[in-house]
Short mmCIF file of C-alpha atoms in Angstrom, two decimals:
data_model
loop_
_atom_site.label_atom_id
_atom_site.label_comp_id
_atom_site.label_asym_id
_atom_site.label_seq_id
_atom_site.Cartn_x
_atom_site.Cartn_y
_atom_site.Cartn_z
CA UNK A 15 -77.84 -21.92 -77.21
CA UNK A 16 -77.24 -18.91 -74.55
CA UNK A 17 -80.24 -16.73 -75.00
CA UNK A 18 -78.32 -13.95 -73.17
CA UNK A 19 -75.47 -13.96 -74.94
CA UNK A 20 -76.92 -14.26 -78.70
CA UNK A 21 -78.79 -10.78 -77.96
CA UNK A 22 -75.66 -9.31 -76.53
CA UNK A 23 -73.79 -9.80 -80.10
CA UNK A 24 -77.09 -7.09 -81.49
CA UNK A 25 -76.94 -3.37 -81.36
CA UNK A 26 -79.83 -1.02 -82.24
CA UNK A 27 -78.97 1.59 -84.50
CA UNK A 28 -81.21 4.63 -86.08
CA UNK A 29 -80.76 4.62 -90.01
CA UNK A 30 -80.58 7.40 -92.55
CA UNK A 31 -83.52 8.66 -94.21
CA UNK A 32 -82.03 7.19 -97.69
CA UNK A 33 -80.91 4.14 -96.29
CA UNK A 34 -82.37 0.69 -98.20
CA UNK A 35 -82.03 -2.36 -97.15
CA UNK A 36 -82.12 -4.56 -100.36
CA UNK A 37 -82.31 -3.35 -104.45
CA UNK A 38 -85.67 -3.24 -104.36
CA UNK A 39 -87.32 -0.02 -102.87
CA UNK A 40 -89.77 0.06 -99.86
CA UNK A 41 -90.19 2.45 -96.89
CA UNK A 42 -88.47 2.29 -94.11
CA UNK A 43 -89.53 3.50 -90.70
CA UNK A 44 -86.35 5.88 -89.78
CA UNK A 45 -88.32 6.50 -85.83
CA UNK A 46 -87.48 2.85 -85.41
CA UNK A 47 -83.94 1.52 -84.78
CA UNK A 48 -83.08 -1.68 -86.30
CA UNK A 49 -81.44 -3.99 -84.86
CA UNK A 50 -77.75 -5.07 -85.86
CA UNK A 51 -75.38 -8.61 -85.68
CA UNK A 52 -71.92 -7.88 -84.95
CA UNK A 53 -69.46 -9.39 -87.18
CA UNK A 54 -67.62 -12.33 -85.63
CA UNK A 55 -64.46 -9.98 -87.09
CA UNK A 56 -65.25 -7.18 -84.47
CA UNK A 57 -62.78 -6.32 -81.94
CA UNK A 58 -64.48 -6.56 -78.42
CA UNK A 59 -66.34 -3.46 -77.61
CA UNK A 60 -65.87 -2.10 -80.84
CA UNK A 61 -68.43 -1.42 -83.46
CA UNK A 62 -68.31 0.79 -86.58
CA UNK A 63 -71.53 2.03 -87.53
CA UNK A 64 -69.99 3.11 -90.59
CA UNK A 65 -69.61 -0.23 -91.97
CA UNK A 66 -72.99 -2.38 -91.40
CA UNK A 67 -74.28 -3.96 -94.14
CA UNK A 68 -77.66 -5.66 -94.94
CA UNK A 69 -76.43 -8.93 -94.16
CA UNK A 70 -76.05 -7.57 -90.76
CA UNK A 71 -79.49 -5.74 -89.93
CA UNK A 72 -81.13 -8.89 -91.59
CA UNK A 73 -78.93 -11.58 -88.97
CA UNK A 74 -80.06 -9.00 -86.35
CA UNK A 75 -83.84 -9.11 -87.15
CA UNK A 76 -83.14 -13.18 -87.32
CA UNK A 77 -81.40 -13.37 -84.03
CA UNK A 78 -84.29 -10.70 -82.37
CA UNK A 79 -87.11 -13.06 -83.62
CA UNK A 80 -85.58 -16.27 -82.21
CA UNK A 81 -84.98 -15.00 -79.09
CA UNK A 82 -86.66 -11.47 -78.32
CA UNK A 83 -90.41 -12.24 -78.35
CA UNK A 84 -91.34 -9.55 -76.29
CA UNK A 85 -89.82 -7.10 -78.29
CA UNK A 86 -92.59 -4.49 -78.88
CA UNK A 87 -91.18 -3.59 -82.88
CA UNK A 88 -91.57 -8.00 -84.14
CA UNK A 89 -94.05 -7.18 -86.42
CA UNK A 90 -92.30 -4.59 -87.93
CA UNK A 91 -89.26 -6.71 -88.29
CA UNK A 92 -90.89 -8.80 -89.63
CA UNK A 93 -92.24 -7.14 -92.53
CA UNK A 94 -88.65 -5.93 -93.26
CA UNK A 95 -87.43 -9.16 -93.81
CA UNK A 96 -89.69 -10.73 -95.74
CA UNK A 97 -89.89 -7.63 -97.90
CA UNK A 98 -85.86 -8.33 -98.50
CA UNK A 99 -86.57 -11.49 -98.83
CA UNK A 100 -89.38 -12.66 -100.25
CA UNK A 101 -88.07 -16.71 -100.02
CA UNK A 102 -86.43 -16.31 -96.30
CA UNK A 103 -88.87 -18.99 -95.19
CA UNK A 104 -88.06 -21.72 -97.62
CA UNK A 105 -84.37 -21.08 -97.42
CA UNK A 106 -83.90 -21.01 -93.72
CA UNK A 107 -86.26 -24.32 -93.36
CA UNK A 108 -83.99 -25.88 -95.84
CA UNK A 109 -80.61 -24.35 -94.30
CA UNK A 110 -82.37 -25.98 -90.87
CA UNK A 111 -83.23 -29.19 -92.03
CA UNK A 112 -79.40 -29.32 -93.49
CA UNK A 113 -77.81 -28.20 -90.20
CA UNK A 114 -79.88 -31.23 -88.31
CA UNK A 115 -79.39 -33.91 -91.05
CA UNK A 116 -75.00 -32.76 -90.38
CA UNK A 117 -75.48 -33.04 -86.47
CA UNK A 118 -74.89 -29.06 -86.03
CA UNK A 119 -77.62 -28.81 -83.33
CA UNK A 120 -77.22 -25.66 -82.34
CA UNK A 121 -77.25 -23.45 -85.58
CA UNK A 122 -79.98 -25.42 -86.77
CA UNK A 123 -81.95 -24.59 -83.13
CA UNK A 124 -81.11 -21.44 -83.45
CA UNK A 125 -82.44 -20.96 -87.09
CA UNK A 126 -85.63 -23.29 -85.78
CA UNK A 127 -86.15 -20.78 -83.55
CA UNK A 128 -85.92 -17.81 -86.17
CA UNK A 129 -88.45 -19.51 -88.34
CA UNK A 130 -90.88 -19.70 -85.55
CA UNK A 131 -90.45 -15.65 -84.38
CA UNK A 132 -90.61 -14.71 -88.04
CA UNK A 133 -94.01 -17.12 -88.59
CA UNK A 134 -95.29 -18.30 -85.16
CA UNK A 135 -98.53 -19.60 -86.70
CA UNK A 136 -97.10 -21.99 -89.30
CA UNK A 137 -97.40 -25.55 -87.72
CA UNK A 138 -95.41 -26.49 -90.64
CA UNK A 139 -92.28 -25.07 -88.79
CA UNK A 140 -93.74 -26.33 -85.22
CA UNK A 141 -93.49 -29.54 -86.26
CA UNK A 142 -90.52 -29.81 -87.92
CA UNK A 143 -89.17 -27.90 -84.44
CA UNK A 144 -90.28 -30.87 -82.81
CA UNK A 145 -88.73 -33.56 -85.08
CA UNK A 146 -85.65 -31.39 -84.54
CA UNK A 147 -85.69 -31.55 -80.85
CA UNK A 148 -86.81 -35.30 -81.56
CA UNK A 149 -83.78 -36.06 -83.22
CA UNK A 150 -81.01 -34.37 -81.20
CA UNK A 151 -82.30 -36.31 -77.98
CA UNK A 152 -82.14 -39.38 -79.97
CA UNK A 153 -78.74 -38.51 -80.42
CA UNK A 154 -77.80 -37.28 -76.65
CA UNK A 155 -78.93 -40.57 -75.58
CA UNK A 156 -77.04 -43.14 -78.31
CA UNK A 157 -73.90 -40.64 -76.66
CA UNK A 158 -75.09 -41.86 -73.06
CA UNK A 159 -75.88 -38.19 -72.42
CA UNK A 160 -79.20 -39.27 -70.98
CA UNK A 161 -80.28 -36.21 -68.98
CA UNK A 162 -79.73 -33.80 -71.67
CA UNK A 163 -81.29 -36.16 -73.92
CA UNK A 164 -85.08 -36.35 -71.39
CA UNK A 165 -84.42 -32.35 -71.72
CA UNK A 166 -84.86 -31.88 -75.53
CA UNK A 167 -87.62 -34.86 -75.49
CA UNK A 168 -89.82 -33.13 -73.11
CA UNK A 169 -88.77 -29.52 -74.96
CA UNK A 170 -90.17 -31.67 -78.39
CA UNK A 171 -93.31 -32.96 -76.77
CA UNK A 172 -94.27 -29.46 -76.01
CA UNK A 173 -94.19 -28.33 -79.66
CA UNK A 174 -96.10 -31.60 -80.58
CA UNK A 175 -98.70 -30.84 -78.52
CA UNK A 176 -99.08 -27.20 -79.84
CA UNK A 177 -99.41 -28.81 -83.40
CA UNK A 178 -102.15 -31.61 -81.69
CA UNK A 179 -104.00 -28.86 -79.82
CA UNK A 180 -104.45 -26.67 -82.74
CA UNK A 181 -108.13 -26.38 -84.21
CA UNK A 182 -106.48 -27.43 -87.41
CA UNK A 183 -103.96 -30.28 -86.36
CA UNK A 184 -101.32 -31.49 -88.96
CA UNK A 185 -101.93 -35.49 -89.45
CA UNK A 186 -98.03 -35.72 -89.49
CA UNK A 187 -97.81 -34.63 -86.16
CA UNK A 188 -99.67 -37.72 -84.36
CA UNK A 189 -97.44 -40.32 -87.05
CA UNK A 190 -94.16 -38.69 -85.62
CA UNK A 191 -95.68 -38.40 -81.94
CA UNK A 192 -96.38 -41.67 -81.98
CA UNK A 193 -92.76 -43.05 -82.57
CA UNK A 194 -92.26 -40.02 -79.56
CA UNK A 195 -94.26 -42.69 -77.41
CA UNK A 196 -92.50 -45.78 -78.55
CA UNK A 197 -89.59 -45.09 -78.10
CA UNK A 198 -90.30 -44.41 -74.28
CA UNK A 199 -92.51 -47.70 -74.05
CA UNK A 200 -95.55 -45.80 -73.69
CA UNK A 201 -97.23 -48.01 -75.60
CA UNK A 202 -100.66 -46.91 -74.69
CA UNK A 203 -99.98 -43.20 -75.83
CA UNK A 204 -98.32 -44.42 -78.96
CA UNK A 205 -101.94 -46.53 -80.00
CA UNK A 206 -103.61 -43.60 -79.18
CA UNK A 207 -101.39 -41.62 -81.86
CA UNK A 208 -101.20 -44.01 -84.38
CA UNK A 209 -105.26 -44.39 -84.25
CA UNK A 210 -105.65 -40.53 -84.49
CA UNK A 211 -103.19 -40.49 -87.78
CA UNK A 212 -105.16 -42.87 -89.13
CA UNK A 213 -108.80 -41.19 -88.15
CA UNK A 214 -107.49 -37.58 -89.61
CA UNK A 215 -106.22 -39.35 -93.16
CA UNK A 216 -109.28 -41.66 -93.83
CA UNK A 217 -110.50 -39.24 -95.86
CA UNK A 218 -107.39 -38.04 -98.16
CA UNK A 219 -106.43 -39.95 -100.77
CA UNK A 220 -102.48 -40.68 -100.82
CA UNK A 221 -102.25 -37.83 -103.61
CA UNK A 222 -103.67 -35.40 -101.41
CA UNK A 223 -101.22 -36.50 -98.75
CA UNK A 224 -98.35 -36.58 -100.87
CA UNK A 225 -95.05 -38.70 -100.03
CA UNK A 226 -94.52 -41.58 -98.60
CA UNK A 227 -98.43 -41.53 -97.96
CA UNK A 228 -99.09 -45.96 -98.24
CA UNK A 229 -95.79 -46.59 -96.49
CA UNK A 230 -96.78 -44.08 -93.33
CA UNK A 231 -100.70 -45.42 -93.07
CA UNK A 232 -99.59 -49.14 -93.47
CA UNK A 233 -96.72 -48.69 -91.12
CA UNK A 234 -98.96 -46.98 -88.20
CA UNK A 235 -101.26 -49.89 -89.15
CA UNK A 236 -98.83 -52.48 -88.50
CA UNK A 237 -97.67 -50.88 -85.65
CA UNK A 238 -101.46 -50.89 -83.62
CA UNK A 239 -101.31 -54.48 -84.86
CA UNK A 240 -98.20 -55.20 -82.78
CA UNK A 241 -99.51 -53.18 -79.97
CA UNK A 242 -103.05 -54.96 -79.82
CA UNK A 243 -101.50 -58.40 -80.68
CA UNK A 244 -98.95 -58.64 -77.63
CA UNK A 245 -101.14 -56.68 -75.52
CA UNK A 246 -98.64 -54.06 -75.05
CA UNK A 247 -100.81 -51.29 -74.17
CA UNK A 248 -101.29 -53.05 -70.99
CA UNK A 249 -101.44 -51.11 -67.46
CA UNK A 250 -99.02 -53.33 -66.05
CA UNK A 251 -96.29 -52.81 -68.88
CA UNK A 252 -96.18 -49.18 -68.62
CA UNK A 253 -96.13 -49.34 -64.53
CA UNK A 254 -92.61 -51.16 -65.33
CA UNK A 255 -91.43 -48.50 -67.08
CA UNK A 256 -92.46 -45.58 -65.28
CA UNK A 257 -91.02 -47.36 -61.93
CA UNK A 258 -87.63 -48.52 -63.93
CA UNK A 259 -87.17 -44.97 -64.85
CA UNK A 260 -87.85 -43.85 -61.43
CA UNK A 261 -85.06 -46.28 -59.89
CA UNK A 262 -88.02 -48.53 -58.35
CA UNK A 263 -86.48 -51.77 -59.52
CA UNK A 264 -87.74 -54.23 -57.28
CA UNK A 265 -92.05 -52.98 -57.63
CA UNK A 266 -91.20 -52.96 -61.41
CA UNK A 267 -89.86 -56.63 -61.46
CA UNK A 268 -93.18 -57.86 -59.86
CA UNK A 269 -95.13 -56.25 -62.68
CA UNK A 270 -93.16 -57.04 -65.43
CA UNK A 271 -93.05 -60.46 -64.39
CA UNK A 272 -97.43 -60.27 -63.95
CA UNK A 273 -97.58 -58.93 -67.66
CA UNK A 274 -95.25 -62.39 -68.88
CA UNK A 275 -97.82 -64.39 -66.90
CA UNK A 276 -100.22 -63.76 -69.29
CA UNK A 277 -97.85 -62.31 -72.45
CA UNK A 278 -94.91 -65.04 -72.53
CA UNK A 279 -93.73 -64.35 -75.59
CA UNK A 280 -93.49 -60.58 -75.75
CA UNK A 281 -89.84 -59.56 -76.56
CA UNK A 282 -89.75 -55.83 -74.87
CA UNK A 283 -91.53 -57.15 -71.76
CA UNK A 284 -88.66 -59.82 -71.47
CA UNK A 285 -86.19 -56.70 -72.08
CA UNK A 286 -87.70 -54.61 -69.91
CA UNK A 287 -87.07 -57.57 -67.32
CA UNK A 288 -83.14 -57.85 -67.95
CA UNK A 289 -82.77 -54.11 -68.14
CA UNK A 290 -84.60 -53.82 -64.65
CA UNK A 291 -82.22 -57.07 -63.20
CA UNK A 292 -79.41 -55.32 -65.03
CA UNK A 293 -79.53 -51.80 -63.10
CA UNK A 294 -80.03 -54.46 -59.30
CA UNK A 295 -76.57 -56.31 -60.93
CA UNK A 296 -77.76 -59.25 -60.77
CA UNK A 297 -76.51 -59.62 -64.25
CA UNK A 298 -76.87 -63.52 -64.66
CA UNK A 299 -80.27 -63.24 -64.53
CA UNK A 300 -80.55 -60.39 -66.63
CA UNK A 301 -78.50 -62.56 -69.49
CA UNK A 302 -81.38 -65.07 -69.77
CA UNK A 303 -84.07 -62.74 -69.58
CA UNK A 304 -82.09 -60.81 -72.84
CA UNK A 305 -81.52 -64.17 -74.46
CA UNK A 306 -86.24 -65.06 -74.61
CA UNK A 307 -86.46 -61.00 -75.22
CA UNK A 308 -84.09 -62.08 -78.68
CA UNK A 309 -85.75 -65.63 -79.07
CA UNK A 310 -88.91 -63.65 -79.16
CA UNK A 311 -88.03 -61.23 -81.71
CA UNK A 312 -85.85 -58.68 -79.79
CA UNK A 313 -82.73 -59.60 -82.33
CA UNK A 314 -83.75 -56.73 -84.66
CA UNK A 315 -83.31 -54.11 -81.70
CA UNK A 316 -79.74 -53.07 -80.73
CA UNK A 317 -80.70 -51.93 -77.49
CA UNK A 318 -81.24 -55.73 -76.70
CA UNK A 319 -77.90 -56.93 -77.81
CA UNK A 320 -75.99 -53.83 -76.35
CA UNK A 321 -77.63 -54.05 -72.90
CA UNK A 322 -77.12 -58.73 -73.29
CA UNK A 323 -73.21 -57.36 -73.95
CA UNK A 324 -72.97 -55.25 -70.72
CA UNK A 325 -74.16 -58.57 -68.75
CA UNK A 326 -71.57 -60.56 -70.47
CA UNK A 327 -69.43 -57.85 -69.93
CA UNK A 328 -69.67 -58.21 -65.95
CA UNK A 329 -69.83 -61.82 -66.03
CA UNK A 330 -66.55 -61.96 -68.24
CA UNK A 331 -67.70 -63.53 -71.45
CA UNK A 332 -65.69 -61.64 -73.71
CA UNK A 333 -65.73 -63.06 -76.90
CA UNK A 334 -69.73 -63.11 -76.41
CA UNK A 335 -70.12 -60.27 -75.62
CA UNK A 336 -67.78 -58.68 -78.38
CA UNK A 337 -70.58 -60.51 -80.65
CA UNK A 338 -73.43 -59.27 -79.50
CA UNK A 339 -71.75 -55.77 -79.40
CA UNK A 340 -70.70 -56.10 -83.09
CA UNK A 341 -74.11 -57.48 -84.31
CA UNK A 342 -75.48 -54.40 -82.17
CA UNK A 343 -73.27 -52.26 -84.46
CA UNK A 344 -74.37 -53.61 -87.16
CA UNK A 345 -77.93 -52.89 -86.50
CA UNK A 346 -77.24 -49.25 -85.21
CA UNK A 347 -73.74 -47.98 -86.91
CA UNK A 348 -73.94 -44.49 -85.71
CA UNK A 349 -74.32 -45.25 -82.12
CA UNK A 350 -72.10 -43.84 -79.97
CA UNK A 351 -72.81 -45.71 -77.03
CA UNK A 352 -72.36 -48.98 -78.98
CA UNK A 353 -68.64 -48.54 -79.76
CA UNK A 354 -67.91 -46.49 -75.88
CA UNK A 355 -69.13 -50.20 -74.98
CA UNK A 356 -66.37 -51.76 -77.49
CA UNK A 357 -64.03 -49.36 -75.31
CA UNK A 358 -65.31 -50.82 -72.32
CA UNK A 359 -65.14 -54.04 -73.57
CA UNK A 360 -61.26 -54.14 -74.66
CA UNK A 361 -60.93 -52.33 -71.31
CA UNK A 362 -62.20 -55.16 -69.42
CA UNK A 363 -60.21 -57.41 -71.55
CA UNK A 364 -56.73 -55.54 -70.56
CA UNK A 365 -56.58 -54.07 -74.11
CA UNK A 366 -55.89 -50.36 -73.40
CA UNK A 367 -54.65 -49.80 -77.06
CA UNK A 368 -58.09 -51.02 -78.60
CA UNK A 369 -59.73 -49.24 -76.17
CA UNK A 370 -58.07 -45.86 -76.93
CA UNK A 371 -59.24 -46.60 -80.69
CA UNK A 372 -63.04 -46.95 -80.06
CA UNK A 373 -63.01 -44.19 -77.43
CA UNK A 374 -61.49 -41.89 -80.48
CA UNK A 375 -63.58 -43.65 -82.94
CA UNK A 376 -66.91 -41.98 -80.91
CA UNK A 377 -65.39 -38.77 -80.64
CA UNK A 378 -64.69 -38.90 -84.33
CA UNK A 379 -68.39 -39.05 -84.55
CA UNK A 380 -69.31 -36.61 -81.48
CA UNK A 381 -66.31 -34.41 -80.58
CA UNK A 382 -68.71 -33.56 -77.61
CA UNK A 383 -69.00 -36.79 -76.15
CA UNK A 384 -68.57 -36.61 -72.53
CA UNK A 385 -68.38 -39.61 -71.77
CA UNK A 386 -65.23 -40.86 -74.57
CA UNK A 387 -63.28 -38.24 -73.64
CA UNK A 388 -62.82 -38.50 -69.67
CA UNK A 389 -62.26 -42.34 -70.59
CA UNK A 390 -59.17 -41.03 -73.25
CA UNK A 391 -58.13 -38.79 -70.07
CA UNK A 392 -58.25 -41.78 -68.11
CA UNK A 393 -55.63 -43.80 -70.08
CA UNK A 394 -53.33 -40.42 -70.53
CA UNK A 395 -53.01 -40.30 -67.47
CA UNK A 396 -52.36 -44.26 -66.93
CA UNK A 397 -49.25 -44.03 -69.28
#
């Protein structure tokens, strides 16, 4: 969302002494303008002062909050809004939560970042910023939009840690942290979470904690389990990951391949392995080290099977890697990536009609998708 430009759609207008801004009657300060949202109706440059409504001074004060905090009259804004309305919290946390659950990322950033101008204490809203963020880089990177996607997971750990460096942190915010870590193979971080959950509930009984309380403390349970059991907090594991994601292939394979010494039969550490042999193209051997990561247990993850399917890809196994692919689906139906990799696939395979169908299948899902559409473009311009 353009900073610049959402202030640039708000003009700051002095009211009337009798003006009111909802039925019921408070004071309003007349010395200080308020600011107003142009309708999306307005001509460019023009604006009728004659014809604002409420709706529009409260959008303004919503748009200044999310993205003015420096304005010196917040407080006062404030105060106006949630005199007009008294339940603006609730219904702009549920409007947000809607907006993220229907993939509209920016309105429901944008109204995120309302809620936090309007209460910037709440660590309620914080957190639930953070999940947002959380969720739409989960979603960047299914649609191979991996850059953007490290952008809006750095952006979320930032509002996790505000929630985890409060004097009064929200237990929620290490269980949801800690998937932050996993999901990144920081395995050692993600203990660390999962054992500070658990620390900070001991003491509340799942009534006090309210849904979902059992299923969260025995699943951060079973997760340290997994951790301690394969040893996957180990210095040498995250040193592959950190040097994969830096493009150090080669120093990662000689630690990944230390950790198996000693850990044979832990799945990611075998994944971690083919993705590492996968990004050198040495692709055979990156299709056996896929096939222990799923003998081991990896067959419930669809990043396995989807990264096995792009070796089988290269090494022309078609109909083998159309399974894995498929099963991949299966596991992980709203993955963009997965079916762009069907397109690849029937690419590979001559199919340019089959490809043009999972190519439009994604954007179906993501009209955005990059990555879909310059392949569409592609075979346009073919015929």
């Amino acid at each position: 969302m353009n900073t610049v430009n959402s202030l640039e759609s708000v003009f700051y207008i002095s009211m009337p002494d009798k003006f009111k801004l909802s039925d019921e009657s408070f004071q309003i300060d007349t010395s200080i303008q308020l600011p107003v949202q142009k309708k999306d109706s307005d001509a460019p440059g023009v604006f009728n002062p004659s014809e604002i409504t409420a709706e529009q001074i409260l959008a303004g004060i919503l748009t200044v909050l999310a993205y003015d905090r420096k304005n010196e009259h917040l407080d006062y804004y404030r105060s106006l809004l949630l005199k007009a309305k008294p339940e603006i919290k609730k219904e702009l946390c549920e409007a947000a939560i809607l907006k993220t659950k229907n993939e509209d990322f920016d309105l429901a950033e944008e109204i995120f970042l309302a809620l936090i101008g309007l209460d910037p204490e709440d660590e309620a809203i914080i957190l639930n910023m953070a999940l947002f963020l959380d969720q739409r880089a989960d979603s960047y990177r299914r649609a191979g939009l991996f850059e953007d996607a490290d952008a809006y997971d750095a952006d979320a750990y930032a509002y996790y840690k505000q929630v985890m460096d409060s004097d009064n942190p929200i237990p929620d915010a290490y269980f949801n942290v800690g998937f932050y870590f996993m999901k990144q193979y920081k395995y050692r971080e993600a203990k660390d979470s999962f054992e500070m959950y658990l620390a900070l509930t001991c003491d509340y009984s799942d009534e006090d904690m309210g849904e979902n309380a059992v299923y969260k403390k025995e699943r951060a349970q079973e997760i340290l389990n997994e951790i301690k059991n394969q040893n996957m907090d180990d210095v040498r594991f995250q040193n592959a990951f950190d040097l994969i994601s830096k493009g150090e292939d080669e120093k990662a394979l000689e630690e990944i391949r230390l950790f198996l010494q000693n850990n044979p039969e832990v799945w990611n550490a075998w994944f971690m392995l083919g993705w590492a042999l996968r990004k050198m193209g040495r692709f055979e051997d990156a299709k056996q080290a896929f096939l222990e990561a799923i003998k081991f247990g990896g067959d419930k993850n669809p990043d396995t099977l989807n990264e096995l399917a792009l070796c089988l890809i290269q090494l022309e196994e078609f109909s083998l890697a159309k399974k894995y692919l498929l099963d991949a689906f299966a596991l992980s139906p709203e993955s963009t990536k997965i079916i762009s990799n069907l397109g690849y696939l029937a690419l590979a395979e001559g199919n340019k009609q089959e490809a043009r169908n999972y190519f439009a299948a994604v954007l179906e899902y993501d009209p955005n998708d990059k990555i879909a559409a310059t392949e569409l473009l592609k075979l346009e311009k073919e015929d």
